[in-house]
Coordinates of C-alpha atoms in Angstrom, one line a residue:
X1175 CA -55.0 -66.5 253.6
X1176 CA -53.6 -68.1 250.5
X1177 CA -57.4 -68.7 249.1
X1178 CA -57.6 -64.6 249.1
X1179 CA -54.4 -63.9 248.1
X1180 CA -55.3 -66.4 244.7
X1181 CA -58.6 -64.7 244.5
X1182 CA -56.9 -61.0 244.3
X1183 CA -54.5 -62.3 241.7
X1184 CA -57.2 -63.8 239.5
X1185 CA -59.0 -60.6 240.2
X1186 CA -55.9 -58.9 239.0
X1187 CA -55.5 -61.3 235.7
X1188 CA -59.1 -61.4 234.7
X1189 CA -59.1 -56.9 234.6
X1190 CA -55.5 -57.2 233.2
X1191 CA -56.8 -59.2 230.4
X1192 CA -60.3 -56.9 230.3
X1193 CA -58.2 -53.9 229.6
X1194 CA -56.0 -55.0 227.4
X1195 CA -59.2 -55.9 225.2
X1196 CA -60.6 -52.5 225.2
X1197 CA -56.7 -50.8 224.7
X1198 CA -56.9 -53.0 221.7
X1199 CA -60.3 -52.7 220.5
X1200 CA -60.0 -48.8 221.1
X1201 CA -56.5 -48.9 219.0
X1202 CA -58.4 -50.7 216.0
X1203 CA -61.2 -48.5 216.0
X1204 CA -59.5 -45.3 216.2
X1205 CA -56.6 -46.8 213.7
X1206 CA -59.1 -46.8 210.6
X1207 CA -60.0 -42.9 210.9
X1208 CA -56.2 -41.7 211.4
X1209 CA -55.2 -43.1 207.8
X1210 CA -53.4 -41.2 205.6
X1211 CA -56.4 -40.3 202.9
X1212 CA -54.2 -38.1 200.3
X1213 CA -54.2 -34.7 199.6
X1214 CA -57.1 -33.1 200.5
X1215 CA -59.5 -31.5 197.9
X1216 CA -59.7 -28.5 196.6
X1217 CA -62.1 -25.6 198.5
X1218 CA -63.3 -24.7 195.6
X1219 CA -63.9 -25.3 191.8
X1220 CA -63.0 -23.5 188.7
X1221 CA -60.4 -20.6 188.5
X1222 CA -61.0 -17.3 191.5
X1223 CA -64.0 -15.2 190.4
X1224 CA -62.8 -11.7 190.9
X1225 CA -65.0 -10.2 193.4
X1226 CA -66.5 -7.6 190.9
X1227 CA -67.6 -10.0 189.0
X1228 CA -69.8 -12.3 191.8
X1229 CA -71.1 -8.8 192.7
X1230 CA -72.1 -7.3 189.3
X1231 CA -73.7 -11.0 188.3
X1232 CA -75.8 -10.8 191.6
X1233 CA -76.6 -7.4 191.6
X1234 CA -78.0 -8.0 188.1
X1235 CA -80.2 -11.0 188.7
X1236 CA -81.8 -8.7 191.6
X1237 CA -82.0 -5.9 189.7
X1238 CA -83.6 -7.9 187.1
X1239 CA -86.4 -9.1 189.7
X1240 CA -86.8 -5.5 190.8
X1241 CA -84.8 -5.5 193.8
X1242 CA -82.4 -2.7 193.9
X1243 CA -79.3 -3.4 196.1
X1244 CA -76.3 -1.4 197.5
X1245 CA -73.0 -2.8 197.7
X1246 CA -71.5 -2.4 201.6
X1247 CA -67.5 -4.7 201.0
X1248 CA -65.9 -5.8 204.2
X1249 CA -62.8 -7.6 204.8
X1250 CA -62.1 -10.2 207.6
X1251 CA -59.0 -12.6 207.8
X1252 CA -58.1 -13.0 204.3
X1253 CA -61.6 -14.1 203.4
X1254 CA -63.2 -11.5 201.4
X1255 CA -66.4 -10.7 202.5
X1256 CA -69.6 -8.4 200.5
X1257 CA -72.8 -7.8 201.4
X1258 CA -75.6 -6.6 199.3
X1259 CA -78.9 -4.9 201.1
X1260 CA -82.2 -3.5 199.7
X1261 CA -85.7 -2.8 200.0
X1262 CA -88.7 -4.6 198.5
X1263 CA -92.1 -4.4 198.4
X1264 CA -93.5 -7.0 201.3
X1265 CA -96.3 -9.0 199.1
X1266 CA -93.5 -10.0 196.8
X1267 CA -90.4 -10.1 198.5
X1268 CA -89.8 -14.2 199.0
X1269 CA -90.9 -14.4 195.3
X1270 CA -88.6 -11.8 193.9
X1271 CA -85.5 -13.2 196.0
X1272 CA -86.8 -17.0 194.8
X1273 CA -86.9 -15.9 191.3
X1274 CA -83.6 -13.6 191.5
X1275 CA -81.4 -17.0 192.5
X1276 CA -83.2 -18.9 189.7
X1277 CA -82.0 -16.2 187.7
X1278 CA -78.4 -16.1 188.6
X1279 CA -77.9 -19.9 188.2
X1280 CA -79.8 -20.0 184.5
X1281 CA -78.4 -17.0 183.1
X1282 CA -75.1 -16.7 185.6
X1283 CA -73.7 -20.4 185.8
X1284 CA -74.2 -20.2 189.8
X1285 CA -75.3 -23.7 191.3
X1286 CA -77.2 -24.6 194.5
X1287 CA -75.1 -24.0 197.7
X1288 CA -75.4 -26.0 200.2
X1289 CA -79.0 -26.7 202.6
X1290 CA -79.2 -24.0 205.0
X1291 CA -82.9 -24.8 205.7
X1292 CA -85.9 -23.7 204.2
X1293 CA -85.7 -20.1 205.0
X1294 CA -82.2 -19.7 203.3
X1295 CA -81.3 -19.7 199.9
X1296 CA -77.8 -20.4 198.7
X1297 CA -75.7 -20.4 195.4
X1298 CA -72.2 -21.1 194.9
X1299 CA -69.9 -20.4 191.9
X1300 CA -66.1 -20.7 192.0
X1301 CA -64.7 -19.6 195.4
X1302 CA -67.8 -17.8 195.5
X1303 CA -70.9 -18.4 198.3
X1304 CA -73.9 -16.2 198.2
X1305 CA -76.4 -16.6 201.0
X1306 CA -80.1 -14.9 201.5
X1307 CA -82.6 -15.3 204.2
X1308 CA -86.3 -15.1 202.9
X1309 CA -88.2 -12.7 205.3
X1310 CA -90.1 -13.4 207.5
X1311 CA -93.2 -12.1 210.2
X1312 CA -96.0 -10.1 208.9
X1313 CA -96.2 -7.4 206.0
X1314 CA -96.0 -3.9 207.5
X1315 CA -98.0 -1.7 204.8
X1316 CA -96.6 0.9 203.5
X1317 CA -93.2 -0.2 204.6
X1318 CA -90.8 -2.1 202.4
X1319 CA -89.0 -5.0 203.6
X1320 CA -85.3 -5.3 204.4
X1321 CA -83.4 -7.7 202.5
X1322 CA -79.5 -8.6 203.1
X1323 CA -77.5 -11.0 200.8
X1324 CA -74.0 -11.9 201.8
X1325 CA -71.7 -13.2 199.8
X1326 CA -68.3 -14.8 201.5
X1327 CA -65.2 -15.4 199.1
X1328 CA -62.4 -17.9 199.9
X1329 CA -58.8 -18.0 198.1
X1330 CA -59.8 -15.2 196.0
X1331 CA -56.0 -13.3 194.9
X1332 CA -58.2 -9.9 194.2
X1333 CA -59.4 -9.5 197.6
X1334 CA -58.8 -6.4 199.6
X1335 CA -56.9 -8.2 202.2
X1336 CA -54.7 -9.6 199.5
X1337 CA -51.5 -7.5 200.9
X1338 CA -47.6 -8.8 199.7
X1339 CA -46.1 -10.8 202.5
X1340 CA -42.7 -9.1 203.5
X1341 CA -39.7 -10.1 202.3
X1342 CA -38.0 -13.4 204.1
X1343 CA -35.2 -11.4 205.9
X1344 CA -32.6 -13.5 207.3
X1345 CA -30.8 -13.3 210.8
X1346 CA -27.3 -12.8 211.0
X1347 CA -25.8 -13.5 214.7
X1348 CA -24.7 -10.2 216.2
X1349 CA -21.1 -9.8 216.7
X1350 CA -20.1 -11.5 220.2
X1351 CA -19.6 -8.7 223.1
X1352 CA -16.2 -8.0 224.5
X1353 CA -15.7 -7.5 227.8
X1354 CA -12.6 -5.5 228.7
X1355 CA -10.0 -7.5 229.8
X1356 CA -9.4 -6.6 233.5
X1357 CA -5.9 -8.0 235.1
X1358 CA -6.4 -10.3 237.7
X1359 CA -5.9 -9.6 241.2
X1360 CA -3.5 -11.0 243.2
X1361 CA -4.5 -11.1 246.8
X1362 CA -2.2 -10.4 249.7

């Protein structure tokens, strides 16, 4: 009995010890990611561009390709969103759109965005993104081709969701109710 009773507790000792190896091991490794790293960067680079602005520059460097867009603004969350859709002839679409972003960072100042893939073309500038997917499928004749550019804003003051925050009211306590004072009754 006392050989199984020593074999339990050695049982006990050698997971005790196992345990405490993997608490520490998973306190190191999760220690290193949980430092304190500074403040954190900024979302964006250079001063807001007014949204007006991003829009008219865009529009532009399509227009200049051919492509003739119409402006539809949305609004979601405090991120101000526009989107910019037009027609183009099918034989030349992907060339007109590649040529139209090569035009807005030459003549604009816009710079790559970030990968998306190879069917997506991106642009940032300020708090600005501007995304476009190249069409795809086969060339319908007669028919030109659909194309949607949308262009996402973050920070920007001139948004249309940009409404004044209420004043900071402050609470006063209401004034403690008073409960008539009743006499007290005397039982018999």
């Amino acid at each position: 009995m006392e050989i199984i009773v020593r074999r339990r507790q050695r049982r006990t000792a050698v997971a005790s010890l196992v345990m405490a190896a993997l608490m520490t091991a998973t306190a190191t490794a999760c220690a290193y990611p949980l430092r304190d790293l500074g403040p954190l960067p900024p979302r964006f680079s250079g001063p807001p561009l007014p949204a007006d602005t991003a829009v008219s520059e865009m529009t532009s460097a399509l227009a200049a390709e051919g492509i003739k867009t119409e402006r539809q603004p949305t609004n979601v969350l405090g991120k101000c969103h526009e989107r910019l859709s037009g027609r183009h002839a099918p034989e030349t679409v992907d060339t007109a759109l590649k040529a139209a972003f090569a035009r807005a960072r030459s003549e604009y100042g816009w710079q790559p965005g970030p990968d998306m893939g190879s069917r997506t073309l991106t642009l940032t500038k300020n708090n600005w993104t501007v995304m476009a997917s190249l069409p795809g499928g086969q060339a319908v004749q007669g028919i030109e081709t659909m194309i949607v550019m949308s262009m996402t804003c973050v920070d920007g003051d001139d948004t249309p969701s940009a409404v004044p925050s209420p004043p900071v009211t402050t609470l006063t306590p209401a004034p403690a109710l008073t409960s008539p004072q009743t006499s007290p009754q005397t039982s018999p």
